[in-house]
């Protein structure tokens, strides 16, 4: 966006993010950083809002589950209130978790989901579902211009080494020569999207005509078992890590794969980075901390 000549205001409370990730932008004339928690109202002047604030990995969102729900729900109310006040367009980073442990495969946007409302993942899943409800109610009631993206597993450089998500976990463990921890038998499947592809989809979504609101799935439909991912990471890092199997936590979905037909037709978008190419860049980042400043 800075390269396109936009003014960018980055708002973060640094709960899971770090200043290091944007250190290279600080000092640029069109970039501004503000430490702020979205559960509190925000008064600024903007044209577009990308609402990405939320801890996204189970270890982080389960650390303070009440705050996680507040971030999704109060955060959405505050950002929607801001969008209403300044007549901004607003995009919500929703999630494939709104589908829960799906009974329909692959998941299309018309599927309403299979979500446990009282489990350990519910603070995240139900928080994001309620945020979607708020977006659509602000759209119907206040004519707000909204865009809702349902993001499937996305990974890449600048993830926190202790983020706890499967791709970064496996890479960090493999590079340290520690055992790779798999929850369950590793037969559960996931589809992994490289971050640059995702960002391209979000920017395209923001530029769609006002009548297009989504929700729209964004992710890479290539489906892999967790065991296959572990084996790929071990092979690509040249590690001699073994695999340790741990009990499966509650409500872990058995299958995940986006149907991206809508993204293809409405955004003219498909992901271009396959798992191997994305892992190569992500492994290079975790191998060389110097790349973090690039
Ligand atoms: N990466 C994925 O696989 C994935 C999948 C589905 C949805 N998403 C959504 O995309 C968004 C970005 O996720 P990410 O993977 O980049 O995770 P991330 O943890 O790297 O980014 C989330 C950011 O939100 C900030 N944040 C958290 N609570 C906040 C609060 N109350 N106020 C202000 N800032 C706050 C964090 O400090 C962090 O910088 C999240 O909303 C997440 O739910 C991500």
Coordinates of C-alpha atoms and ligand atoms in Angstrom, one line a residue:
X1 CA 0.0 0.0 0.0
X2 CA 2.9 2.4 0.8
X3 CA 4.4 1.5 -2.6
X4 CA 1.0 2.5 -4.2
X5 CA 1.3 5.9 -2.5
X6 CA -1.3 5.3 0.2
X7 CA -1.0 6.7 3.7
X8 CA -1.0 3.8 6.1
X9 CA -1.9 3.9 9.8
X10 CA -0.9 0.7 11.5
X11 CA -2.8 0.0 14.8
X12 CA -1.7 -2.8 17.1
X13 CA -1.6 -3.5 20.8
X14 CA 1.4 -5.9 20.2
X15 CA -0.3 -8.8 22.0
X16 CA 1.0 -11.3 19.3
X17 CA 2.6 -8.9 16.8
X18 CA 6.0 -7.2 17.2
X19 CA 7.4 -3.8 16.3
X20 CA 10.3 -5.7 14.6
X21 CA 7.9 -6.8 11.8
X22 CA 7.3 -3.2 10.8
X23 CA 10.7 -1.7 11.9
X24 CA 11.6 -1.2 8.2
X25 CA 8.6 1.0 7.7
X26 CA 9.0 3.3 10.7
X27 CA 10.3 6.7 9.6
X28 CA 8.7 6.5 6.2
X29 CA 6.7 9.7 5.6
X30 CA 3.4 8.0 4.7
X31 CA 3.5 5.4 7.5
X32 CA 2.3 5.9 11.1
X33 CA 2.2 3.4 14.0
X34 CA -0.2 3.6 16.9
X35 CA -0.3 1.4 19.9
X36 CA -3.9 0.8 20.6
X37 CA -6.2 -1.9 21.7
X38 CA -9.3 -2.3 19.4
X39 CA -11.5 -3.2 22.4
X40 CA -11.5 0.6 23.0
X41 CA -12.9 3.2 20.6
X42 CA -10.6 4.8 18.1
X43 CA -11.0 8.3 16.7
X44 CA -9.0 8.8 13.5
X45 CA -9.7 9.8 9.9
X46 CA -9.4 7.0 7.3
X47 CA -10.9 5.8 4.0
X48 CA -10.4 2.1 4.4
X49 CA -10.1 -0.2 7.4
X50 CA -8.6 -3.7 7.3
X51 CA -9.7 -5.2 10.6
X52 CA -7.0 -7.9 11.2
X53 CA -6.6 -7.5 15.0
X54 CA -7.1 -10.7 16.9
X55 CA -4.8 -13.4 18.3
X56 CA -5.1 -16.2 15.8
X57 CA -3.2 -19.2 17.1
X58 CA -4.8 -21.5 19.7
X59 CA -2.1 -21.0 22.3
X60 CA -2.5 -17.2 22.1
X61 CA -6.3 -17.0 21.8
X62 CA -6.8 -19.5 24.6
X63 CA -4.4 -17.6 26.9
X64 CA -7.0 -15.0 27.8
X65 CA -10.2 -16.3 26.1
X66 CA -12.4 -13.5 27.4
X67 CA -10.1 -10.9 25.9
X68 CA -10.2 -12.9 22.6
X69 CA -14.0 -12.6 22.4
X70 CA -13.7 -9.0 23.3
X71 CA -11.2 -8.4 20.6
X72 CA -13.5 -9.9 18.0
X73 CA -16.8 -8.5 19.2
X74 CA -15.9 -5.2 20.9
X75 CA -13.2 -4.7 18.3
X76 CA -15.7 -5.2 15.5
X77 CA -18.1 -2.8 17.1
X78 CA -15.4 -0.1 17.6
X79 CA -14.1 -0.5 14.1
X80 CA -17.6 -0.5 12.5
X81 CA -18.4 2.5 14.6
X82 CA -15.3 4.3 13.2
X83 CA -16.2 3.2 9.6
X84 CA -19.7 4.6 10.1
X85 CA -18.5 7.9 11.5
X86 CA -16.0 8.5 8.7
X87 CA -17.9 6.6 6.0
X88 CA -14.9 4.3 5.4
X89 CA -15.0 0.9 3.7
X90 CA -14.2 -1.9 6.1
X91 CA -12.8 -5.4 5.6
X92 CA -13.0 -8.1 8.2
X93 CA -10.4 -10.8 8.6
X94 CA -12.8 -13.7 9.4
X95 CA -11.8 -17.3 9.4
X96 CA -12.4 -20.8 8.2
X97 CA -13.0 -21.5 11.9
X98 CA -16.5 -20.2 11.4
X99 CA -17.2 -23.6 9.8
X100 CA -16.0 -25.4 12.9
X101 CA -15.5 -29.1 12.4
X102 CA -17.2 -29.2 9.0
X103 CA -19.6 -31.8 7.8
X104 CA -19.3 -30.4 4.3
X105 CA -16.1 -30.8 2.3
X106 CA -14.6 -28.7 0.8
X107 CA -16.3 -25.7 2.6
X108 CA -18.3 -23.3 0.5
X109 CA -19.5 -19.9 1.8
X110 CA -23.1 -21.1 1.9
X111 CA -22.2 -23.7 4.6
X112 CA -23.3 -22.4 8.0
X113 CA -20.8 -24.4 10.0
X114 CA -20.6 -27.0 12.8
X115 CA -19.3 -25.1 15.8
X116 CA -19.2 -25.9 19.5
X117 CA -20.4 -22.8 21.3
X118 CA -18.9 -23.8 24.7
X119 CA -15.5 -25.4 23.9
X120 CA -12.0 -24.2 24.3
X121 CA -11.9 -22.9 20.7
X122 CA -15.2 -21.1 21.0
X123 CA -13.8 -17.8 22.1
X124 CA -12.2 -17.5 18.7
X125 CA -14.7 -19.3 16.5
X126 CA -17.8 -17.7 18.0
X127 CA -16.1 -14.3 18.4
X128 CA -15.4 -14.3 14.7
X129 CA -19.0 -15.5 13.9
X130 CA -20.4 -12.7 16.0
X131 CA -18.1 -10.2 14.3
X132 CA -19.5 -11.4 10.9
X133 CA -23.1 -10.9 12.2
X134 CA -22.1 -7.3 13.3
X135 CA -20.6 -6.6 9.9
X136 CA -23.8 -7.7 8.1
X137 CA -26.1 -5.8 10.5
X138 CA -24.1 -2.6 10.1
X139 CA -24.3 -3.2 6.4
X140 CA -28.1 -3.7 6.4
X141 CA -28.9 -1.2 9.1
X142 CA -26.4 1.6 8.4
X143 CA -25.6 0.9 4.7
X144 CA -21.9 0.5 5.6
X145 CA -19.6 -0.8 2.8
X146 CA -18.3 -4.1 4.2
X147 CA -16.1 -6.9 2.9
X148 CA -15.8 -10.2 4.8
X149 CA -12.9 -12.6 4.0
X150 CA -12.9 -16.1 5.5
X151 CA -9.2 -16.8 5.7
X152 CA -7.9 -20.4 5.7
X153 CA -4.5 -21.3 7.3
X154 CA -2.0 -18.8 6.2
X155 CA 1.7 -18.9 6.9
X156 CA 4.9 -17.1 5.9
X157 CA 7.9 -15.0 7.0
X158 CA 7.5 -12.8 10.1
X159 CA 5.4 -15.3 12.0
X160 CA 6.3 -15.3 15.7
X161 CA 8.7 -18.3 16.3
X162 CA 6.5 -19.3 19.3
X163 CA 3.3 -18.6 17.5
X164 CA 2.1 -22.1 18.0
X165 CA 0.7 -22.6 14.5
X166 CA 1.5 -25.8 12.7
X167 CA 3.8 -24.5 9.9
X168 CA 6.0 -22.3 12.1
X169 CA 6.0 -24.9 14.9
X170 CA 7.3 -27.6 12.6
X171 CA 9.9 -25.4 11.0
X172 CA 11.2 -24.1 14.3
X173 CA 11.3 -27.7 15.8
X174 CA 13.0 -29.1 12.7
X175 CA 15.7 -26.3 12.6
X176 CA 16.4 -26.9 16.3
X177 CA 16.6 -30.7 15.7
X178 CA 13.8 -31.1 18.3
X179 CA 11.0 -33.8 17.8
X180 CA 8.1 -32.6 15.6
X181 CA 5.0 -32.6 17.8
X182 CA 1.9 -33.9 16.0
X183 CA -1.5 -33.8 17.8
X184 CA -3.4 -37.0 17.1
X185 CA -2.3 -39.4 14.3
X186 CA -1.5 -36.6 11.9
X187 CA -4.2 -37.8 9.5
X188 CA -6.2 -34.5 9.9
X189 CA -5.9 -32.3 6.8
X190 CA -5.2 -28.6 6.3
X191 CA -4.8 -26.3 3.3
X192 CA -1.9 -23.8 3.6
X193 CA -1.9 -20.4 1.9
X194 CA 1.3 -18.4 1.5
X195 CA 1.0 -14.9 3.0
X196 CA 1.7 -12.9 -0.2
X197 CA -1.2 -14.7 -2.0
X198 CA -3.5 -13.9 0.9
X199 CA -2.6 -10.2 1.0
X200 CA -3.2 -9.9 -2.8
X201 CA -6.7 -11.4 -2.2
X202 CA -7.5 -9.0 0.6
X203 CA -6.5 -6.0 -1.5
X204 CA -8.5 -7.2 -4.4
X205 CA -11.5 -7.8 -2.1
X206 CA -11.3 -4.2 -0.8
X207 CA -11.4 -2.9 -4.4
X208 CA -14.5 -4.9 -5.4
X209 CA -17.7 -2.9 -6.2
X210 CA -19.7 -1.8 -3.2
X211 CA -22.4 -4.4 -3.8
X212 CA -19.9 -7.3 -3.2
X213 CA -19.7 -7.9 0.5
X214 CA -18.6 -11.5 0.7
X215 CA -18.2 -13.6 2.8
X216 CA -15.6 -15.0 0.5
X217 CA -13.2 -17.9 1.2
X218 CA -9.5 -17.1 0.7
X219 CA -7.0 -19.9 1.0
X220 CA -5.0 -22.4 -1.0
X221 CA -7.1 -25.5 -1.8
X222 CA -4.1 -27.8 -1.9
X223 CA -4.9 -30.2 0.9
X224 CA -2.2 -32.0 3.0
X225 CA -2.3 -34.2 6.0
X226 CA -0.4 -32.8 9.0
X227 CA 1.9 -35.9 8.9
X228 CA 2.7 -35.1 5.2
X229 CA 3.5 -31.5 6.2
X230 CA 5.8 -32.7 9.0
X231 CA 7.7 -35.0 6.6
X232 CA 8.0 -32.2 4.0
X233 CA 9.4 -29.8 6.6
X234 CA 11.9 -32.4 7.9
X235 CA 13.1 -33.2 4.4
X236 CA 13.3 -29.5 3.3
X237 CA 15.3 -28.4 6.4
X238 CA 17.6 -31.4 6.2
X239 CA 16.8 -32.0 9.8
X240 CA 17.0 -35.4 11.6
X241 CA 14.0 -34.6 13.9
X242 CA 11.8 -37.5 14.7
X243 CA 8.0 -37.2 15.3
X244 CA 6.3 -37.2 18.7
X245 CA 2.5 -37.9 18.8
X246 CA 0.4 -36.1 21.5
X247 CA -3.3 -36.4 22.3
X248 CA -5.6 -34.4 20.1
X249 CA -7.0 -31.3 21.8
X250 CA -10.8 -30.7 21.9
X251 CA -12.7 -29.7 18.7
X252 CA -9.7 -30.0 16.4
X253 CA -11.3 -30.1 12.9
X254 CA -10.6 -33.3 11.0
X255 CA -10.6 -31.7 7.5
X256 CA -10.1 -28.2 6.1
X257 CA -10.1 -27.2 2.5
X258 CA -11.5 -24.1 0.9
X259 CA -13.8 -24.0 -2.1
X260 CA -12.4 -20.8 -3.7
X261 CA -14.8 -20.7 -6.7
X262 CA -16.2 -17.4 -5.5
X263 CA -12.8 -15.8 -4.9
X264 CA -11.9 -16.9 -8.4
X265 CA -14.9 -15.3 -10.1
X266 CA -15.4 -12.2 -7.9
X267 CA -11.8 -11.3 -7.3
X268 CA -10.2 -12.9 -10.3
X269 CA -7.8 -14.4 -7.8
X270 CA -6.1 -17.8 -7.3
X271 CA -3.1 -18.5 -5.1
X272 CA 0.2 -18.8 -7.0
X273 CA 2.6 -20.1 -4.4
X274 CA 2.5 -23.8 -3.9
X275 CA 3.4 -25.3 -0.5
X276 CA 7.0 -26.2 -1.5
X277 CA 7.8 -22.6 -2.7
X278 CA 6.1 -21.0 0.4
X279 CA 7.9 -23.3 2.8
X280 CA 11.2 -22.5 1.1
X281 CA 10.8 -18.8 1.8
X282 CA 9.5 -19.4 5.3
X283 CA 12.3 -21.8 6.2
X284 CA 14.9 -19.3 4.9
X285 CA 13.3 -16.6 7.2
X286 CA 13.5 -18.8 10.3
X287 CA 17.0 -20.0 9.5
X288 CA 18.4 -16.4 9.1
X289 CA 17.1 -13.9 11.7
X290 CA 18.8 -11.2 9.7
X291 CA 16.0 -11.5 7.1
X292 CA 13.6 -10.1 9.7
X293 CA 14.8 -6.6 9.1
X294 CA 14.4 -7.0 5.3
Ligands
LIG1 N1 -3.0 -16.7 9.6 C1 -4.1 -17.5 9.5 O1 -4.0 -18.6 9.2 C2 -5.5 -16.9 9.7 C3 -6.6 -17.7 9.4 C4 -7.8 -17.1 9.6 C5 -8.0 -15.9 10.0 N2 -6.9 -15.1 10.3 C6 -7.1 -13.8 10.9 O2 -6.3 -12.8 10.3 C7 -5.9 -11.8 11.2 C8 -4.4 -11.7 11.3 O3 -3.9 -12.9 11.7 P1 -2.3 -13.3 11.7 O4 -2.2 -14.7 11.3 O5 -1.6 -12.2 11.0 O6 -2.0 -13.3 13.3 P2 -1.0 -12.3 14.1 O7 -1.1 -12.8 15.5 O8 0.3 -12.3 13.5 O9 -1.7 -10.9 13.9 C9 -2.7 -10.4 14.7 C10 -2.4 -9.0 15.2 O10 -3.4 -8.5 16.0 C11 -2.9 -7.8 17.1 N3 -3.9 -7.7 18.1 C12 -4.4 -8.8 18.9 N4 -5.4 -8.3 19.7 C13 -5.4 -7.0 19.5 C14 -6.2 -5.9 20.1 N5 -7.1 -6.2 21.1 N6 -6.0 -4.7 19.7 C15 -5.1 -4.4 18.7 N7 -4.4 -5.3 18.1 C16 -4.5 -6.6 18.5 C17 -1.7 -8.6 17.5 O11 -0.8 -7.9 18.3 C18 -1.1 -9.0 16.1 O12 -0.2 -8.0 15.6 C19 -6.6 -12.2 12.5 O13 -7.8 -11.5 12.7 C20 -6.8 -13.7 12.4 O14 -7.9 -14.1 13.1 C21 -5.6 -15.6 10.2

